[in-house]
mmCIF file of C-alpha atoms in Angstrom:
data_model
loop_
_atom_site.group_PDB
_atom_site.id
_atom_site.type_symbol
_atom_site.label_atom_id
_atom_site.label_comp_id
_atom_site.label_asym_id
_atom_site.label_seq_id
_atom_site.Cartn_x
_atom_site.Cartn_y
_atom_site.Cartn_z
ATOM 1 C CA MET A 634 95.649 94.182 136.125
ATOM 2 C CA THR A 635 96.157 93.373 132.485
ATOM 3 C CA THR A 636 98.870 94.814 130.331
ATOM 4 C CA ASP A 637 98.373 95.508 126.646
ATOM 5 C CA THR A 638 101.275 93.808 124.892
ATOM 6 C CA THR A 639 99.978 94.408 121.376
ATOM 7 C CA PRO A 640 102.882 95.706 119.302
ATOM 8 C CA ASN A 641 102.514 99.235 117.979
ATOM 9 C CA THR A 642 102.480 98.833 114.215
ATOM 10 C CA LYS A 643 102.019 102.529 113.522
ATOM 11 C CA PRO A 644 105.075 104.275 112.130
ATOM 12 C CA GLY A 645 106.972 106.684 114.299
ATOM 13 C CA ILE A 646 106.739 110.345 113.350
ATOM 14 C CA VAL A 647 109.672 112.760 113.155
ATOM 15 C CA LEU A 648 108.584 116.389 113.217
ATOM 16 C CA VAL A 649 111.060 118.756 111.567
ATOM 17 C CA THR A 650 110.612 122.428 112.347
ATOM 18 C CA GLY A 651 110.687 125.302 109.926
ATOM 19 C CA ALA A 652 113.159 128.168 110.128
ATOM 20 C CA TRP A 653 113.359 129.983 113.492
ATOM 21 C CA HIS A 654 110.863 127.545 115.017
ATOM 22 C CA THR A 655 111.606 125.238 117.943
ATOM 23 C CA PRO A 656 110.136 121.887 119.003
ATOM 24 C CA VAL A 657 107.742 123.788 121.295
ATOM 25 C CA HIS A 658 105.944 125.069 118.206
ATOM 26 C CA PHE A 659 104.939 121.466 117.462
ATOM 27 C CA GLU A 660 103.464 120.884 120.939
ATOM 28 C CA VAL A 661 99.811 120.732 119.819
ATOM 29 C CA LEU A 662 100.501 118.255 117.022
ATOM 30 C CA LYS A 663 102.921 116.156 119.080
ATOM 31 C CA VAL A 664 100.436 115.727 121.923
ATOM 32 C CA ALA A 665 97.678 114.822 119.468
ATOM 33 C CA LEU A 666 99.882 112.291 117.673
ATOM 34 C CA GLU A 667 100.946 110.620 120.896
ATOM 35 C CA ALA A 668 97.337 110.460 122.085
ATOM 36 C CA GLN A 669 96.565 108.476 118.931
ATOM 37 C CA GLY A 670 99.415 106.032 119.482
ATOM 38 C CA TYR A 671 102.177 107.541 117.352
ATOM 39 C CA GLU A 672 105.682 107.508 118.793
ATOM 40 C CA THR A 673 106.751 111.061 118.027
ATOM 41 C CA TYR A 674 110.055 112.933 118.010
ATOM 42 C CA ALA A 675 110.706 116.635 117.440
ATOM 43 C CA PRO A 676 114.481 117.178 117.560
ATOM 44 C CA ARG A 677 115.884 120.647 118.069
ATOM 45 C CA LEU A 678 117.788 121.700 114.952
ATOM 46 C CA PRO A 679 121.445 122.691 115.558
ATOM 47 C CA THR A 680 121.189 125.672 113.193
ATOM 48 C CA LEU A 681 118.934 127.409 115.726
ATOM 49 C CA GLY A 682 120.843 130.049 117.659
ATOM 50 C CA ALA A 683 123.979 129.288 115.652
ATOM 51 C CA THR A 684 126.069 130.593 112.778
ATOM 52 C CA GLY A 685 128.099 128.719 110.190
ATOM 53 C CA LEU A 686 125.948 125.589 110.347
ATOM 54 C CA THR A 687 123.933 124.230 107.425
ATOM 55 C CA TRP A 688 121.050 121.897 106.720
ATOM 56 C CA ARG A 689 123.579 119.066 106.844
ATOM 57 C CA ASP A 690 123.977 119.594 110.587
ATOM 58 C CA ASP A 691 120.210 119.563 110.977
ATOM 59 C CA ALA A 692 119.861 116.386 108.898
ATOM 60 C CA GLU A 693 122.407 114.612 111.082
ATOM 61 C CA ALA A 694 120.514 115.632 114.223
ATOM 62 C CA ILE A 695 117.301 114.213 112.767
ATOM 63 C CA GLN A 696 119.013 110.904 112.019
ATOM 64 C CA GLN A 697 120.553 110.731 115.486
ATOM 65 C CA ALA A 698 117.180 111.349 117.121
ATOM 66 C CA VAL A 699 115.694 108.118 115.761
ATOM 67 C CA GLU A 700 118.575 105.845 114.736
ATOM 68 C CA ARG A 701 118.434 103.760 117.913
ATOM 69 C CA ARG A 702 114.728 103.084 117.419
ATOM 70 C CA MET A 703 115.361 102.234 113.784
ATOM 71 C CA ASP A 704 117.942 99.685 114.883
ATOM 72 C CA GLU A 705 115.174 98.143 116.991
ATOM 73 C CA GLY A 706 113.008 97.856 113.881
ATOM 74 C CA LYS A 707 110.910 101.026 113.997
ATOM 75 C CA GLU A 708 109.879 102.651 110.733
ATOM 76 C CA PHE A 709 109.313 106.410 110.567
ATOM 77 C CA VAL A 710 107.524 109.051 108.539
ATOM 78 C CA VAL A 711 109.122 112.491 108.348
ATOM 79 C CA ALA A 712 106.745 115.446 108.746
ATOM 80 C CA ALA A 713 108.700 118.508 107.663
ATOM 81 C CA HIS A 714 107.474 122.089 107.825
ATOM 82 C CA SER A 715 108.690 124.972 105.644
ATOM 83 C CA TYR A 716 112.537 125.119 105.787
ATOM 84 C CA GLY A 717 112.395 121.707 107.468
ATOM 85 C CA GLY A 718 111.725 120.165 104.073
ATOM 86 C CA VAL A 719 115.409 120.598 103.231
ATOM 87 C CA PRO A 720 117.025 118.805 106.211
ATOM 88 C CA GLY A 721 114.033 116.491 106.542
ATOM 89 C CA CYS A 722 114.539 115.188 103.024
ATOM 90 C CA ALA A 723 118.322 115.086 103.436
ATOM 91 C CA ALA A 724 117.988 113.026 106.615
ATOM 92 C CA THR A 725 116.408 110.188 104.648
ATOM 93 C CA LYS A 726 119.518 109.687 102.516
ATOM 94 C CA GLY A 727 121.023 106.336 103.488
ATOM 95 C CA PHE A 728 118.319 105.880 106.126
ATOM 96 C CA THR A 729 115.332 104.680 104.103
ATOM 97 C CA VAL A 730 113.824 101.292 104.911
ATOM 98 C CA ARG A 731 115.143 99.908 101.628
ATOM 99 C CA GLU A 732 118.682 101.264 102.077
ATOM 100 C CA ARG A 733 118.930 100.021 105.641
ATOM 101 C CA ALA A 734 117.591 96.591 104.667
ATOM 102 C CA ALA A 735 120.255 96.368 101.956
ATOM 103 C CA ALA A 736 122.836 97.008 104.676
ATOM 104 C CA GLY A 737 121.373 94.305 106.903
ATOM 105 C CA LYS A 738 119.650 96.782 109.228
ATOM 106 C CA LYS A 739 116.072 97.100 110.397
ATOM 107 C CA GLY A 740 113.749 100.084 110.391
ATOM 108 C CA GLY A 741 114.206 103.340 108.534
ATOM 109 C CA PHE A 742 112.317 106.199 106.954
ATOM 110 C CA ARG A 743 109.414 105.018 104.828
ATOM 111 C CA ALA A 744 107.798 108.289 103.661
ATOM 112 C CA ILE A 745 108.048 112.067 103.961
ATOM 113 C CA LEU A 746 105.368 114.736 104.254
ATOM 114 C CA PHE A 747 106.168 118.295 103.183
ATOM 115 C CA ILE A 748 103.894 120.665 105.136
ATOM 116 C CA ALA A 749 103.972 123.857 103.063
ATOM 117 C CA ALA A 750 107.647 122.974 102.925
ATOM 118 C CA PHE A 751 110.590 123.471 100.626
ATOM 119 C CA ALA A 752 110.470 120.462 98.353
ATOM 120 C CA ILE A 753 113.523 121.396 96.304
ATOM 121 C CA PRO A 754 112.881 120.381 92.680
ATOM 122 C CA GLU A 755 116.408 119.335 91.701
ATOM 123 C CA PRO A 756 119.854 118.678 93.213
ATOM 124 C CA GLY A 757 122.297 121.568 93.283
ATOM 125 C CA LEU A 758 119.779 124.242 94.247
ATOM 126 C CA ASP A 759 119.650 125.890 97.641
ATOM 127 C CA LEU A 760 116.632 127.251 99.459
ATOM 128 C CA LEU A 761 117.356 130.843 98.477
ATOM 129 C CA THR A 762 117.484 129.899 94.796
ATOM 130 C CA ALA A 763 114.251 127.937 95.137
ATOM 131 C CA PHE A 764 112.715 131.079 96.635
ATOM 132 C CA GLY A 765 113.528 132.921 93.420
ATOM 133 C CA GLY A 766 116.864 134.322 94.602
ATOM 134 C CA ARG A 767 115.306 136.776 97.038
ATOM 135 C CA PHE A 768 114.281 136.332 100.653
ATOM 136 C CA PRO A 769 110.801 137.556 101.674
ATOM 137 C CA ASP A 770 110.338 141.092 102.979
ATOM 138 C CA TRP A 771 109.454 139.883 106.486
ATOM 139 C CA MET A 772 112.861 138.214 106.889
ATOM 140 C CA ALA A 773 115.922 139.906 108.428
ATOM 141 C CA TYR A 774 119.195 138.680 106.922
ATOM 142 C CA ASP A 775 122.729 139.665 105.902
ATOM 143 C CA LEU A 776 123.474 140.502 102.276
ATOM 144 C CA PRO A 777 125.975 139.340 101.295
ATOM 145 C CA SER A 778 126.046 136.625 103.923
ATOM 146 C CA THR A 779 129.159 135.312 105.660
ATOM 147 C CA SER A 780 129.934 132.299 107.822
ATOM 148 C CA THR A 781 128.935 134.389 110.853
ATOM 149 C CA SER A 782 125.558 135.450 109.482
ATOM 150 C CA SER A 783 122.330 134.548 111.181
ATOM 151 C CA SER A 784 118.803 135.408 110.148
ATOM 152 C CA PHE A 785 115.629 136.355 111.945
ATOM 153 C CA VAL A 786 112.265 137.889 111.141
ATOM 154 C CA HIS A 787 110.602 141.292 111.195
ATOM 155 C CA PRO A 788 107.351 141.844 113.148
ATOM 156 C CA THR A 789 105.380 141.407 109.926
ATOM 157 C CA ALA A 790 106.223 137.691 110.080
ATOM 158 C CA HIS A 791 103.709 137.421 112.929
ATOM 159 C CA PHE A 792 100.884 137.584 110.384
ATOM 160 C CA ALA A 793 102.761 135.549 107.772
ATOM 161 C CA PHE A 794 103.238 132.622 110.165
ATOM 162 C CA TYR A 795 100.162 132.796 112.388
ATOM 163 C CA ASN A 796 97.402 134.614 110.503
ATOM 164 C CA ASP A 797 94.771 132.033 111.529
ATOM 165 C CA VAL A 798 96.088 131.327 115.039
ATOM 166 C CA PRO A 799 94.259 132.935 118.005
ATOM 167 C CA LYS A 800 96.117 136.125 118.931
ATOM 168 C CA GLU A 801 97.179 135.068 122.419
ATOM 169 C CA ASP A 802 98.674 131.847 121.088
ATOM 170 C CA ALA A 803 100.186 133.581 118.071
ATOM 171 C CA ASP A 804 101.887 136.137 120.315
ATOM 172 C CA ARG A 805 103.403 133.377 122.443
ATOM 173 C CA TYR A 806 104.633 131.379 119.473
ATOM 174 C CA PHE A 807 106.123 134.481 117.871
ATOM 175 C CA GLU A 808 108.067 135.243 121.051
ATOM 176 C CA LEU A 809 109.508 131.712 120.972
ATOM 177 C CA LEU A 810 111.141 132.165 117.562
ATOM 178 C CA GLU A 811 114.963 132.110 117.537
ATOM 179 C CA ARG A 812 117.676 133.330 115.211
ATOM 180 C CA GLN A 813 119.067 130.738 112.801
ATOM 181 C CA SER A 814 122.255 130.203 110.819
ATOM 182 C CA GLN A 815 121.834 131.834 107.419
ATOM 183 C CA ASP A 816 124.115 129.230 105.844
ATOM 184 C CA ALA A 817 121.244 126.771 106.266
ATOM 185 C CA TYR A 818 119.407 128.433 103.382
ATOM 186 C CA GLU A 819 122.358 129.071 101.079
ATOM 187 C CA SER A 820 123.986 125.625 100.870
ATOM 188 C CA PRO A 821 123.071 123.529 97.796
ATOM 189 C CA VAL A 822 121.147 120.331 98.465
ATOM 190 C CA ASP A 823 121.810 116.871 97.081
ATOM 191 C CA CYS A 824 118.793 114.894 98.325
ATOM 192 C CA VAL A 825 115.476 115.999 96.831
ATOM 193 C CA PRO A 826 112.035 114.368 96.598
ATOM 194 C CA SER A 827 112.671 112.941 93.147
ATOM 195 C CA ASN A 828 115.738 110.995 94.297
ATOM 196 C CA CYS A 829 114.974 110.271 97.962
ATOM 197 C CA GLY A 830 113.624 106.810 97.177
ATOM 198 C CA ILE A 831 110.519 106.945 99.394
ATOM 199 C CA PRO A 832 106.929 108.138 98.842
ATOM 200 C CA HIS A 833 106.597 111.904 99.227
ATOM 201 C CA THR A 834 103.482 113.962 99.835
ATOM 202 C CA PHE A 835 102.961 117.730 99.879
ATOM 203 C CA LEU A 836 100.300 119.276 102.112
ATOM 204 C CA ILE A 837 99.193 122.548 100.519
ATOM 205 C CA CYS A 838 98.155 125.227 103.006
ATOM 206 C CA GLU A 839 95.686 127.305 101.027
ATOM 207 C CA ASN A 840 95.631 130.310 103.385
ATOM 208 C CA ASP A 841 99.406 130.426 103.888
ATOM 209 C CA GLN A 842 100.752 133.981 104.080
ATOM 210 C CA ALA A 843 104.429 132.993 104.359
ATOM 211 C CA MET A 844 104.649 130.488 101.520
ATOM 212 C CA LEU A 845 101.915 131.812 99.293
ATOM 213 C CA LEU A 846 99.644 129.400 97.450
ATOM 214 C CA PRO A 847 101.020 130.187 93.952
ATOM 215 C CA PHE A 848 104.540 129.445 95.187
ATOM 216 C CA GLN A 849 103.467 126.127 96.706
ATOM 217 C CA GLU A 850 101.765 125.174 93.464
ATOM 218 C CA MET A 851 104.853 126.164 91.477
ATOM 219 C CA LEU A 852 107.006 123.810 93.572
ATOM 220 C CA ILE A 853 104.522 120.989 93.139
ATOM 221 C CA ALA A 854 104.357 121.482 89.378
ATOM 222 C CA ARG A 855 108.114 120.930 89.167
ATOM 223 C CA ILE A 856 107.964 117.627 91.075
ATOM 224 C CA PRO A 857 105.433 115.361 89.349
ATOM 225 C CA THR A 858 106.133 112.472 91.746
ATOM 226 C CA LEU A 859 104.638 114.387 94.687
ATOM 227 C CA LYS A 860 101.272 113.244 95.975
ATOM 228 C CA VAL A 861 99.260 116.349 96.845
ATOM 229 C CA GLU A 862 96.923 116.910 99.794
ATOM 230 C CA ARG A 863 95.271 120.177 100.785
ATOM 231 C CA CYS A 864 94.086 122.008 103.872
ATOM 232 C CA SER A 865 92.528 125.433 104.422
ATOM 233 C CA ALA A 866 95.063 126.499 107.069
ATOM 234 C CA GLY A 867 97.666 129.214 107.101
ATOM 235 C CA HIS A 868 101.374 128.469 107.462
ATOM 236 C CA SER A 869 100.974 126.582 110.755
ATOM 237 C CA PRO A 870 98.423 123.752 110.373
ATOM 238 C CA PHE A 871 100.234 121.844 113.119
ATOM 239 C CA ILE A 872 98.710 124.455 115.463
ATOM 240 C CA THR A 873 95.333 125.148 113.872
ATOM 241 C CA GLN A 874 94.468 121.881 112.096
ATOM 242 C CA PRO A 875 96.468 119.110 113.791
ATOM 243 C CA GLN A 876 93.908 116.429 112.981
ATOM 244 C CA ARG A 877 94.106 117.219 109.277
ATOM 245 C CA VAL A 878 97.882 116.759 109.451
ATOM 246 C CA ILE A 879 97.413 113.473 111.320
ATOM 247 C CA ASP A 880 94.881 112.258 108.754
ATOM 248 C CA VAL A 881 97.438 112.795 106.001
ATOM 249 C CA LEU A 882 100.205 111.125 108.004
ATOM 250 C CA SER A 883 97.985 108.126 108.749
ATOM 251 C CA SER A 884 97.669 107.474 105.018
ATOM 252 C CA MET A 885 101.438 107.217 104.646
#
């Protein structure tokens, strides 16, 4: 028997879920990535099922999920979906390949992909402000919010999230959604694409019914450093077009 000892030079992939979504929602993409030789992590975000927690708690969980492998020299690409763009970007702060090398450490984050995600255009904004100061109609939330507020979705979010997913699968994924700390969306950010220090790409989802195409294009227009890719999927290309997502990741 021979053993393949060729080192895996592909970057690791960290999948960061959108609001109310769990790592299970990334199962199709994660399996496909691993089948193509990508070491893949999909940490559960602490804001799920919680109150009073913010994107900072999620960013720390993302860092903790891969820090040991970074110490061993592994480089990673973040693939962040929807809300995940906020903690996914924040997690890179102090953890980029360049920053870690300056501190005498190996590994680190080398790029980030925003999958129809909140690429916040400037520091000091929160997700709600980036959304125009008003949450979408399919979202259930407290107004005004408090430290004990959590958010969820109305049944109309089924179409918004999974309009191009086969109904049986869409029903299952919708049932897997969980409540999430509302503070996650209303805490100003400090790390944004323009100051994260690593290449950043936005994957436009042209048939997205949750983050509509004009809104995606508005975000992109405010961040000229973003490289732009496109797909014809709805809000969940990690379910319906996993290979397209992998093709974009492989170029990073």
